[in-house]
Coordinates of C-alpha atoms and ligand atoms in Angstrom, one line a residue:
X1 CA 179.5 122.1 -147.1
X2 CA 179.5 125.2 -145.2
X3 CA 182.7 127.0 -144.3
X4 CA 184.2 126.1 -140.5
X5 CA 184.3 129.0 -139.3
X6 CA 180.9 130.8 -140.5
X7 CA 179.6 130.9 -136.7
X8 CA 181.9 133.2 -136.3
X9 CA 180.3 135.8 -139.2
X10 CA 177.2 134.7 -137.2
X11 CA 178.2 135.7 -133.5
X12 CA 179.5 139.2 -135.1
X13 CA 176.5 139.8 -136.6
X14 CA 174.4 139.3 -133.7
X15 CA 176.6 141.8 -131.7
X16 CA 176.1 144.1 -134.5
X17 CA 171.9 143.7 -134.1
X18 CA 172.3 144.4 -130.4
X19 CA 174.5 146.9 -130.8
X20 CA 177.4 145.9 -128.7
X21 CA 180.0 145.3 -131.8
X22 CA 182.9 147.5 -131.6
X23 CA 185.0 149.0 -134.1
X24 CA 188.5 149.6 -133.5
X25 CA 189.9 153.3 -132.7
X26 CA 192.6 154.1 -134.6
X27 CA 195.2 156.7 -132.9
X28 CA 197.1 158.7 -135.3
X29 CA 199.3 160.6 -133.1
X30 CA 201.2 160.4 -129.4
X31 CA 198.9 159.2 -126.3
X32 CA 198.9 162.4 -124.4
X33 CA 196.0 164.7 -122.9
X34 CA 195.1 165.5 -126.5
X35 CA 195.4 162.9 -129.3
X36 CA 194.0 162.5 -132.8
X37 CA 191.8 159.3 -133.3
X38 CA 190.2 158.6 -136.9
X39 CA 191.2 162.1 -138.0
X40 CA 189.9 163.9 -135.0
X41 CA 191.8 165.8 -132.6
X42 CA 190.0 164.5 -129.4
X43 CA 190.3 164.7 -125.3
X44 CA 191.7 161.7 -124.6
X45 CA 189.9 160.4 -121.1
X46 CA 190.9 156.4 -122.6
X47 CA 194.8 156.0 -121.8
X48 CA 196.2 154.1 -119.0
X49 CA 198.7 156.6 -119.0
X50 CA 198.7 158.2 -115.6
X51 CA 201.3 160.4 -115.7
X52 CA 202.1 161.3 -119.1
X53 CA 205.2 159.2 -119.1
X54 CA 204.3 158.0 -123.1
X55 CA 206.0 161.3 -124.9
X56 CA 208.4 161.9 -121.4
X57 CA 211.7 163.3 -122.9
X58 CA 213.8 161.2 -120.5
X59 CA 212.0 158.0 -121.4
X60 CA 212.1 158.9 -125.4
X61 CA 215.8 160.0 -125.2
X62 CA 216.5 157.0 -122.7
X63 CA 215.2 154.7 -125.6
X64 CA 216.6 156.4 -128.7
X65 CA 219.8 155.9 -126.7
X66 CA 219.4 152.1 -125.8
X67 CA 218.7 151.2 -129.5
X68 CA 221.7 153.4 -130.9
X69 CA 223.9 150.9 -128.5
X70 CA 222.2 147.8 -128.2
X71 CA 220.0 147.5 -131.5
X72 CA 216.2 146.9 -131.3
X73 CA 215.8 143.2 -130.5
X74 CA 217.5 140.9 -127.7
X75 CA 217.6 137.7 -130.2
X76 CA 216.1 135.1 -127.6
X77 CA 214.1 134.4 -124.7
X78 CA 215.7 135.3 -120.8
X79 CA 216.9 131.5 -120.7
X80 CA 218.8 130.8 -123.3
X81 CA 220.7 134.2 -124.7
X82 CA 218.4 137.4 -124.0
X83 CA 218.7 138.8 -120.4
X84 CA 220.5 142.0 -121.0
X85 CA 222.0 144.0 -118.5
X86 CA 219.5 146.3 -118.9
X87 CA 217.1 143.8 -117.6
X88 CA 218.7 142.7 -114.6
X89 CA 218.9 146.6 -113.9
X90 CA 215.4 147.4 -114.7
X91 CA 214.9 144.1 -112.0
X92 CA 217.4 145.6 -109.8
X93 CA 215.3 149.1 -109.6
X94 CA 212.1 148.0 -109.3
X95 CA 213.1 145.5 -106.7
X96 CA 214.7 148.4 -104.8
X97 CA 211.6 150.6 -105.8
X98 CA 209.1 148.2 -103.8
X99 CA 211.4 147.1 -100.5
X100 CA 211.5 143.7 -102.0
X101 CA 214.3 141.1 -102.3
X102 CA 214.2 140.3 -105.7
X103 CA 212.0 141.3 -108.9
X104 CA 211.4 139.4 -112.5
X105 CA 210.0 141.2 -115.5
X106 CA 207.6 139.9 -117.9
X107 CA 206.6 141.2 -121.3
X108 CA 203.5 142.6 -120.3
X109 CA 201.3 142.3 -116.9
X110 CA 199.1 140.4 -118.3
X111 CA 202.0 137.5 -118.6
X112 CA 203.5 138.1 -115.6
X113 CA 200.1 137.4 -113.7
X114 CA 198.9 134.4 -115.9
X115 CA 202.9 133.0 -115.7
X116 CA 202.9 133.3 -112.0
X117 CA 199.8 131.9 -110.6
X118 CA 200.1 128.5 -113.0
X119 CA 203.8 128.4 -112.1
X120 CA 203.2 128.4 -108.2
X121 CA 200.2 126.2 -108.2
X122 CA 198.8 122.9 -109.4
X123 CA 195.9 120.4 -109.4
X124 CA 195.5 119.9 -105.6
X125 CA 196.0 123.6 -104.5
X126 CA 193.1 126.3 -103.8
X127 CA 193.1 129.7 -105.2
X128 CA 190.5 132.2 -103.0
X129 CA 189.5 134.9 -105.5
X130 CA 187.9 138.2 -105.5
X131 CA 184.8 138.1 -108.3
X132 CA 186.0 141.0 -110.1
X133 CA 189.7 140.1 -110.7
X134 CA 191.5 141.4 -113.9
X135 CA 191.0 138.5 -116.8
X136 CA 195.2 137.7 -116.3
X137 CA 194.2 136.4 -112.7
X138 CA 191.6 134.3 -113.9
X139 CA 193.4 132.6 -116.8
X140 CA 196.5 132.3 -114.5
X141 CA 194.1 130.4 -111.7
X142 CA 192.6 128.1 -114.8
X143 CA 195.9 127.7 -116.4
X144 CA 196.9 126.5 -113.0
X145 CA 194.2 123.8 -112.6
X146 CA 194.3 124.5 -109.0
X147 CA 190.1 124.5 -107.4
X148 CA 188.6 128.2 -107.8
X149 CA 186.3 129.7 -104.9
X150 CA 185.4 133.1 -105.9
X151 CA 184.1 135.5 -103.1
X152 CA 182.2 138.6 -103.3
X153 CA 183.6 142.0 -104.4
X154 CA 185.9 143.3 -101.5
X155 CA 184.2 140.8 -98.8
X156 CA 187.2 140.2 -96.4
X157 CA 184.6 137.7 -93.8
X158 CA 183.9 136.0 -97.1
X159 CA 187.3 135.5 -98.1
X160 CA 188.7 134.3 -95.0
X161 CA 185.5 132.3 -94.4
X162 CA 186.5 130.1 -97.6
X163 CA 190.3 130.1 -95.9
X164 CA 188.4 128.7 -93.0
X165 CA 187.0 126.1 -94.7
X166 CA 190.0 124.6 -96.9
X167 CA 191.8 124.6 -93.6
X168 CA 192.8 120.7 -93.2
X169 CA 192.3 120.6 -96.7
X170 CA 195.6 119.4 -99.0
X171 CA 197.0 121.5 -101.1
X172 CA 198.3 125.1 -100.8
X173 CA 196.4 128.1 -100.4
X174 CA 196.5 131.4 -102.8
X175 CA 194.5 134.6 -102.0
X176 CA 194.5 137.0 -104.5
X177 CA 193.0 140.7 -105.1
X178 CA 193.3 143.7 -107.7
X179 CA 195.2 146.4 -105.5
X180 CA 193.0 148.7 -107.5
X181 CA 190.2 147.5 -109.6
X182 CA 190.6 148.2 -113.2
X183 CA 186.6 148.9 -114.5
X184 CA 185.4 150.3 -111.0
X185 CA 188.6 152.4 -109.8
X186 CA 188.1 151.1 -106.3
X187 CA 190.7 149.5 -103.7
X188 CA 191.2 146.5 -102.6
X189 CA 190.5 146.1 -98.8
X190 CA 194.1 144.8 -98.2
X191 CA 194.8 145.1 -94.7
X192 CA 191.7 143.1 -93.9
X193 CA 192.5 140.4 -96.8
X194 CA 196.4 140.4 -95.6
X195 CA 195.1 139.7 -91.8
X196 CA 193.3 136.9 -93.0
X197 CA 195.8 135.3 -95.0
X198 CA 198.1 135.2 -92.3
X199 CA 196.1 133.6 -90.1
X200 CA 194.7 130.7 -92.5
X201 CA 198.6 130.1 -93.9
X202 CA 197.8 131.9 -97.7
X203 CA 200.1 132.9 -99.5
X204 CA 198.8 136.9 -100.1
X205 CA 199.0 137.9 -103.6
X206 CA 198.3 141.6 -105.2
X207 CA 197.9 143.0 -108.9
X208 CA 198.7 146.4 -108.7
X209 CA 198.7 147.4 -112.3
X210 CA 196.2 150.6 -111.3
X211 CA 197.8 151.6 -108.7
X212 CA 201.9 151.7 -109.6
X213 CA 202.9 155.3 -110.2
X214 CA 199.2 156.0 -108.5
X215 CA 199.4 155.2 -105.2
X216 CA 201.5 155.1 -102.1
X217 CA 205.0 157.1 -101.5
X218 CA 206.4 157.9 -105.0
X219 CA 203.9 155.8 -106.7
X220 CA 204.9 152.6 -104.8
X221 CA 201.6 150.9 -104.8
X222 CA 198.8 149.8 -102.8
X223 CA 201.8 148.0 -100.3
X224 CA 203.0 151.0 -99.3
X225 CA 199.8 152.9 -99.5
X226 CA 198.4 150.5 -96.5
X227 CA 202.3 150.3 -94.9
X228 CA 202.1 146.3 -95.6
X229 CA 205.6 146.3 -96.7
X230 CA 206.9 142.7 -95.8
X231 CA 203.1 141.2 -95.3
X232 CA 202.4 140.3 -99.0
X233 CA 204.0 137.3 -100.7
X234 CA 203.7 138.2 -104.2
X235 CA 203.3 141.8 -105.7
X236 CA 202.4 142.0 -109.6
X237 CA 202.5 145.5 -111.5
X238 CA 202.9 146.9 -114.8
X239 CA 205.1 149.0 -116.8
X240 CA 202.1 149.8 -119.2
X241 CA 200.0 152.3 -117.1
X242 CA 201.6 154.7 -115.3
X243 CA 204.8 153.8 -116.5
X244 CA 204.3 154.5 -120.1
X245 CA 205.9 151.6 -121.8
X246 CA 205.2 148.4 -121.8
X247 CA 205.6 145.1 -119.6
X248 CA 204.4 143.6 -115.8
X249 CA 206.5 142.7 -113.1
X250 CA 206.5 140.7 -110.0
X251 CA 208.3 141.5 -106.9
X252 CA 209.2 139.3 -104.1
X253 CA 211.3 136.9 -102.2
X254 CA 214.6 136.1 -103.9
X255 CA 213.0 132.1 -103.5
X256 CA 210.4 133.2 -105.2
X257 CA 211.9 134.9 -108.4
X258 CA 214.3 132.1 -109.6
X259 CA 211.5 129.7 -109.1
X260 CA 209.5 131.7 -111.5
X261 CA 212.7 131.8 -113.8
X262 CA 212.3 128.2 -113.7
X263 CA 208.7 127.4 -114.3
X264 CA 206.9 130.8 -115.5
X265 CA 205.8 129.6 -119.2
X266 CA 206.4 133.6 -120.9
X267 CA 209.8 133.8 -119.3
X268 CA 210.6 130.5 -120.6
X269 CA 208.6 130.4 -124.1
X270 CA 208.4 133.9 -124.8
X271 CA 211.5 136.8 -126.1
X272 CA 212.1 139.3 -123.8
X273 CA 211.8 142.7 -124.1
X274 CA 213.6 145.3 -126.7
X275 CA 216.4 147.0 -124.7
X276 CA 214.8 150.2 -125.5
X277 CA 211.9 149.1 -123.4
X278 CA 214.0 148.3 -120.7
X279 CA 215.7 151.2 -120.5
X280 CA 213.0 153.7 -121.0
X281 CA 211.2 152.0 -118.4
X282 CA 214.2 152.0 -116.1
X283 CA 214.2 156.3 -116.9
X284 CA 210.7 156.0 -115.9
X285 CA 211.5 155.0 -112.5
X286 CA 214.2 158.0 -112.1
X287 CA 211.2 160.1 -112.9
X288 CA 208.5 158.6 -110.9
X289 CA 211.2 159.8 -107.5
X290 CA 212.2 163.2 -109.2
X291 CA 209.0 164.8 -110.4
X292 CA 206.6 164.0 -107.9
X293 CA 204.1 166.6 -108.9
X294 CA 203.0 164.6 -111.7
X295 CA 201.0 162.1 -109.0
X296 CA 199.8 165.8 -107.4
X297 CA 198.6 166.9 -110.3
X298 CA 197.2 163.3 -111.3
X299 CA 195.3 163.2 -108.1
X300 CA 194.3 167.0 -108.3
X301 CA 192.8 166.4 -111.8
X302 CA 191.0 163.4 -110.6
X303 CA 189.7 165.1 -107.5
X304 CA 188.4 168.0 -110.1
X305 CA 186.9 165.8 -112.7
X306 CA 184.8 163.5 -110.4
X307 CA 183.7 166.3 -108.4
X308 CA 182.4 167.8 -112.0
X309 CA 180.9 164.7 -112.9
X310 CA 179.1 163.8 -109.3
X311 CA 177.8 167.8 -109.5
X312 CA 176.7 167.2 -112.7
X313 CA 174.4 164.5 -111.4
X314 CA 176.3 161.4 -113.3
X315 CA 176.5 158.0 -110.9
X316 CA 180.7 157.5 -110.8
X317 CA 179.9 154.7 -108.9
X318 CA 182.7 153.6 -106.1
X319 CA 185.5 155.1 -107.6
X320 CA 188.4 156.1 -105.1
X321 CA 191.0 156.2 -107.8
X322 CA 191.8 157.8 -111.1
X323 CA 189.8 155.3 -112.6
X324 CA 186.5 157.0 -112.7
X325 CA 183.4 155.3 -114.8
X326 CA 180.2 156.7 -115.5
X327 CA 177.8 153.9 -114.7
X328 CA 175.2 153.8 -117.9
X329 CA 173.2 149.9 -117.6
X330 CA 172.4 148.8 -121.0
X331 CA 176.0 148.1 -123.5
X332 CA 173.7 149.5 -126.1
X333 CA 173.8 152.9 -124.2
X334 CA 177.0 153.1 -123.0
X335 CA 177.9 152.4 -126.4
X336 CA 175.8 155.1 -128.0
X337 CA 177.3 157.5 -125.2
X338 CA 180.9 156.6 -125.7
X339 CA 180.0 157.5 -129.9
X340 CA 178.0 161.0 -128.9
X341 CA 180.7 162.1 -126.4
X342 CA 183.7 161.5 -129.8
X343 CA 181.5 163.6 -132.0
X344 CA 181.7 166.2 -128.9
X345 CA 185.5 166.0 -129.2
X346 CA 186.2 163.4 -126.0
X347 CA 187.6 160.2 -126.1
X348 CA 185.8 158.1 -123.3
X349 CA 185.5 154.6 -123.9
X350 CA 182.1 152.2 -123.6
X351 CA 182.5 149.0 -121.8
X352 CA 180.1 146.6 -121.1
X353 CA 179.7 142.9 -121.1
X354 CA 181.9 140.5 -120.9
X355 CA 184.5 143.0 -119.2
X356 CA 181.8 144.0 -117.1
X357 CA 178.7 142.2 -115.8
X358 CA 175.4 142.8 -117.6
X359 CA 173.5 145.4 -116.6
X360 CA 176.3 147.4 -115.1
X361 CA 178.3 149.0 -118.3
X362 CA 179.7 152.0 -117.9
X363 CA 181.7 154.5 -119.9
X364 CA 185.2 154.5 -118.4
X365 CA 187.1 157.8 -117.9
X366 CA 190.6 157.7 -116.5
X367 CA 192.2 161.7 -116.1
X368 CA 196.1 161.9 -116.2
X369 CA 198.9 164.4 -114.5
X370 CA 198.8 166.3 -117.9
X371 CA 195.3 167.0 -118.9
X372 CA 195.0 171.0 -117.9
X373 CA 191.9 172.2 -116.3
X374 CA 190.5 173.6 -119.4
X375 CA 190.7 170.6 -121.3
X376 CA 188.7 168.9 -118.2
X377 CA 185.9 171.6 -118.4
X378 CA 185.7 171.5 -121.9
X379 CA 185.1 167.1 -121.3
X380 CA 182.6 168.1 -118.5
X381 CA 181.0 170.2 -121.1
X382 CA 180.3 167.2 -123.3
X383 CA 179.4 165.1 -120.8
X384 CA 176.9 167.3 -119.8
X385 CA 175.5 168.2 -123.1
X386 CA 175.4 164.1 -124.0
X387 CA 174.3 163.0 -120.6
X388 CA 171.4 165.5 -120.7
X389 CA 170.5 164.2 -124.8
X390 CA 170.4 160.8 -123.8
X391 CA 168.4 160.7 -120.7
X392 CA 171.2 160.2 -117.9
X393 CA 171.4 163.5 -116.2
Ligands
LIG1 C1 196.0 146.3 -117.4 C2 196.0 145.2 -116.3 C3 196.8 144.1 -116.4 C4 197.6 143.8 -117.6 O1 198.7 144.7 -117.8 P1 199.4 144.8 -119.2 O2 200.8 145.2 -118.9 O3 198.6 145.8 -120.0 O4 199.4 143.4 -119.8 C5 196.9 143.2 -115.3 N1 196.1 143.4 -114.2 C6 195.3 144.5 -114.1 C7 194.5 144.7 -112.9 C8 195.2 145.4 -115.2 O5 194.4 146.5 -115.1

């Protein structure tokens, strides 16, 4: 008898043939500008972390200081003995942060958007979807059971042409968009989405895990960046971007957050965060209102970088955010690209398929507040040096 589980040997050797198996990086020092990965000091153009917030002295000394008082564990999940102050204040801030009544905080975005979308809807509701929605959204919408109708990338008449239709229907309606779209770097056409939720009776529901600490006043999000304060139902974002820690949120109406207290499986199943995680990520917040250079320099380093990259002659596809991919084709190649640009001494990862579609994989590049001009010339170097070897340039 053959083992159970030898098609799984077989399926990782096939991705190994075509080329698309990846080995894990292995980061051996602080996420910053410059990190050392598998004993090479590197550019690091593969973080999520915006603003430099990972090493922030106020966030480290903010968490040093929360463990000295309150340990390193909260001993339960929220509803039986582990909200912490901490967490109702982190909740409190964030809430105040976005102009919302009420916030709840999850252990990572991810949960918070899977946790909220099967809470809020069942078998006989409809969820309207945009086809390139973060992997959370599309297990939350499963998890759900509610019926699926997907529409085109950023199509608001296809959108509110499938509200149009369920109208009559039973059941409850969800429309739901990345705020910023996490492979692509693009935004989300929200006042045109908003609009037609409105009129069709959705409930309007953003992710903006790329765009907290990006976009809008202080960082406030894609809401603020479009002045839709008060228009959108449900507002996810993360504390492990731009924030530099770790967790998701989601903001809203006061209704709305002890329902989710109620029914939202990782708030109910799953421990809450360490209180040094809390309060580092309450510190953050301080931060994001007291040093806003960091989003100037953020957006001047990305305005630099994809200017190098577009001069250079690489295809940065529709980027309008920090976010900036280099659009390759074959996984193969991005692959080989990704490896060939380390050796160069920059971090830039490959993805292709099945984070993106076939035939559109990319190398992804995100700048942050911290990388200096020199280091960005000296990645625009190897990009150009690479992109010329292989063919792209
Ligand atoms: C990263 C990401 C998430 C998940 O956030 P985590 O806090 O890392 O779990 C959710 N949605 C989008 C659009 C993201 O890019």
């Amino acid at each position: 008898m053959g083992k159970p589980l030898a098609y799984l040997h077989d399926q990782l050797e096939q991705w190994r043939r075509e080329g698309s198996y990846q080995r894990l990086r292995v980061l051996e020092s602080a996420s910053a500008a410059e990190s050392r990965f598998d004993g090479k000091d590197v550019i690091n153009l593969a973080s999520n972390n915006y603003l430099g917030l990972t090493t922030h002295p106020k966030l480290r000394e903010a968490a040093i200081e929360a463990t000295r008082k309150y340990g390193v564990g909260s001993g339960a999940v929220r509803t039986i003995s582990g909200t912490m102050s901490l967490h109702l204040r982190l909740e409190e801030r964030i809430a105040a942060f976005k102009h919302v009544e009420a916030c709840v905080v999850f252990q990572s975005g991810f949960a918070a958007n899977a946790g909220t979308v099967s809470a809020i809807l069942g078998p006989e509701d409809h969820i309207v979807s945009d086809e390139l929605n973060h992997a959370s959204i599309i297990d939350g919408c499963r998890l759900s059971r509610a019926k699926i109708h997907v529409f085109p990338h950023k199509n608001v008449a296809a959108a509110d042409q499938l509200l149009a239709q369920l109208e009559g229907a039973p059941g409850r309606k969800l429309l739901i968009t990345d705020g910023v779209f996490s492979m692509d770097g693009d935004i989300g056409p929200l006042p045109g989405l908003v609009e037609a939720a409105e009129k069709r009776g959705a409930i309007m529901m953003i992710d903006d895990a790329h765009s907290s600490g990006v976009l809008g006043r202080d960082g406030r999000g894609t809401v603020d960046h479009f002045g839709l304060h008060g228009r959108v139902d449900i507002q996810v974002g993360t504390l492990s971007k731009a924030i530099g820690v770790l967790g998701g949120y989601v903001c809203g109406s006061r209704d709305l957050i002890e329902f989710l207290y109620h029914r939202a499986r990782p708030f109910l199943f799953s421990t809450s965060h360490p209180p040094a995680v809390a309060a580092s990520c309450l510190a953050a917040f301080d931060v994001l209102e007291r040093e806003p250079e960091r989003i100037a320099a953020l957006w001047d380093n990305t305005r630099y970088f994809k200017a190098g990259l577009t001069a250079a002659g690489f295809d940065t596809g529709a980027s309008e955010t920090p976010i900036t991919p280099v659009m390759v084709g074959e996984a193969a190649l991005a692959h080989r690209l990704s490896r060939e640009l380390f050796e160069e001494g920059v971090l830039a990862t490959g993805i292709g398929f099945p984070t993106v579609p076939k035939g559109r994989a990319r190398v992804r590049t995100i700048v942050t507040a911290t990388h200096t001009k020199e280091e960005l010339d000296r990645a625009m170097e190897a990009f150009g040096k690479v992109g010329k070897r292989l063919g792209l340039i």
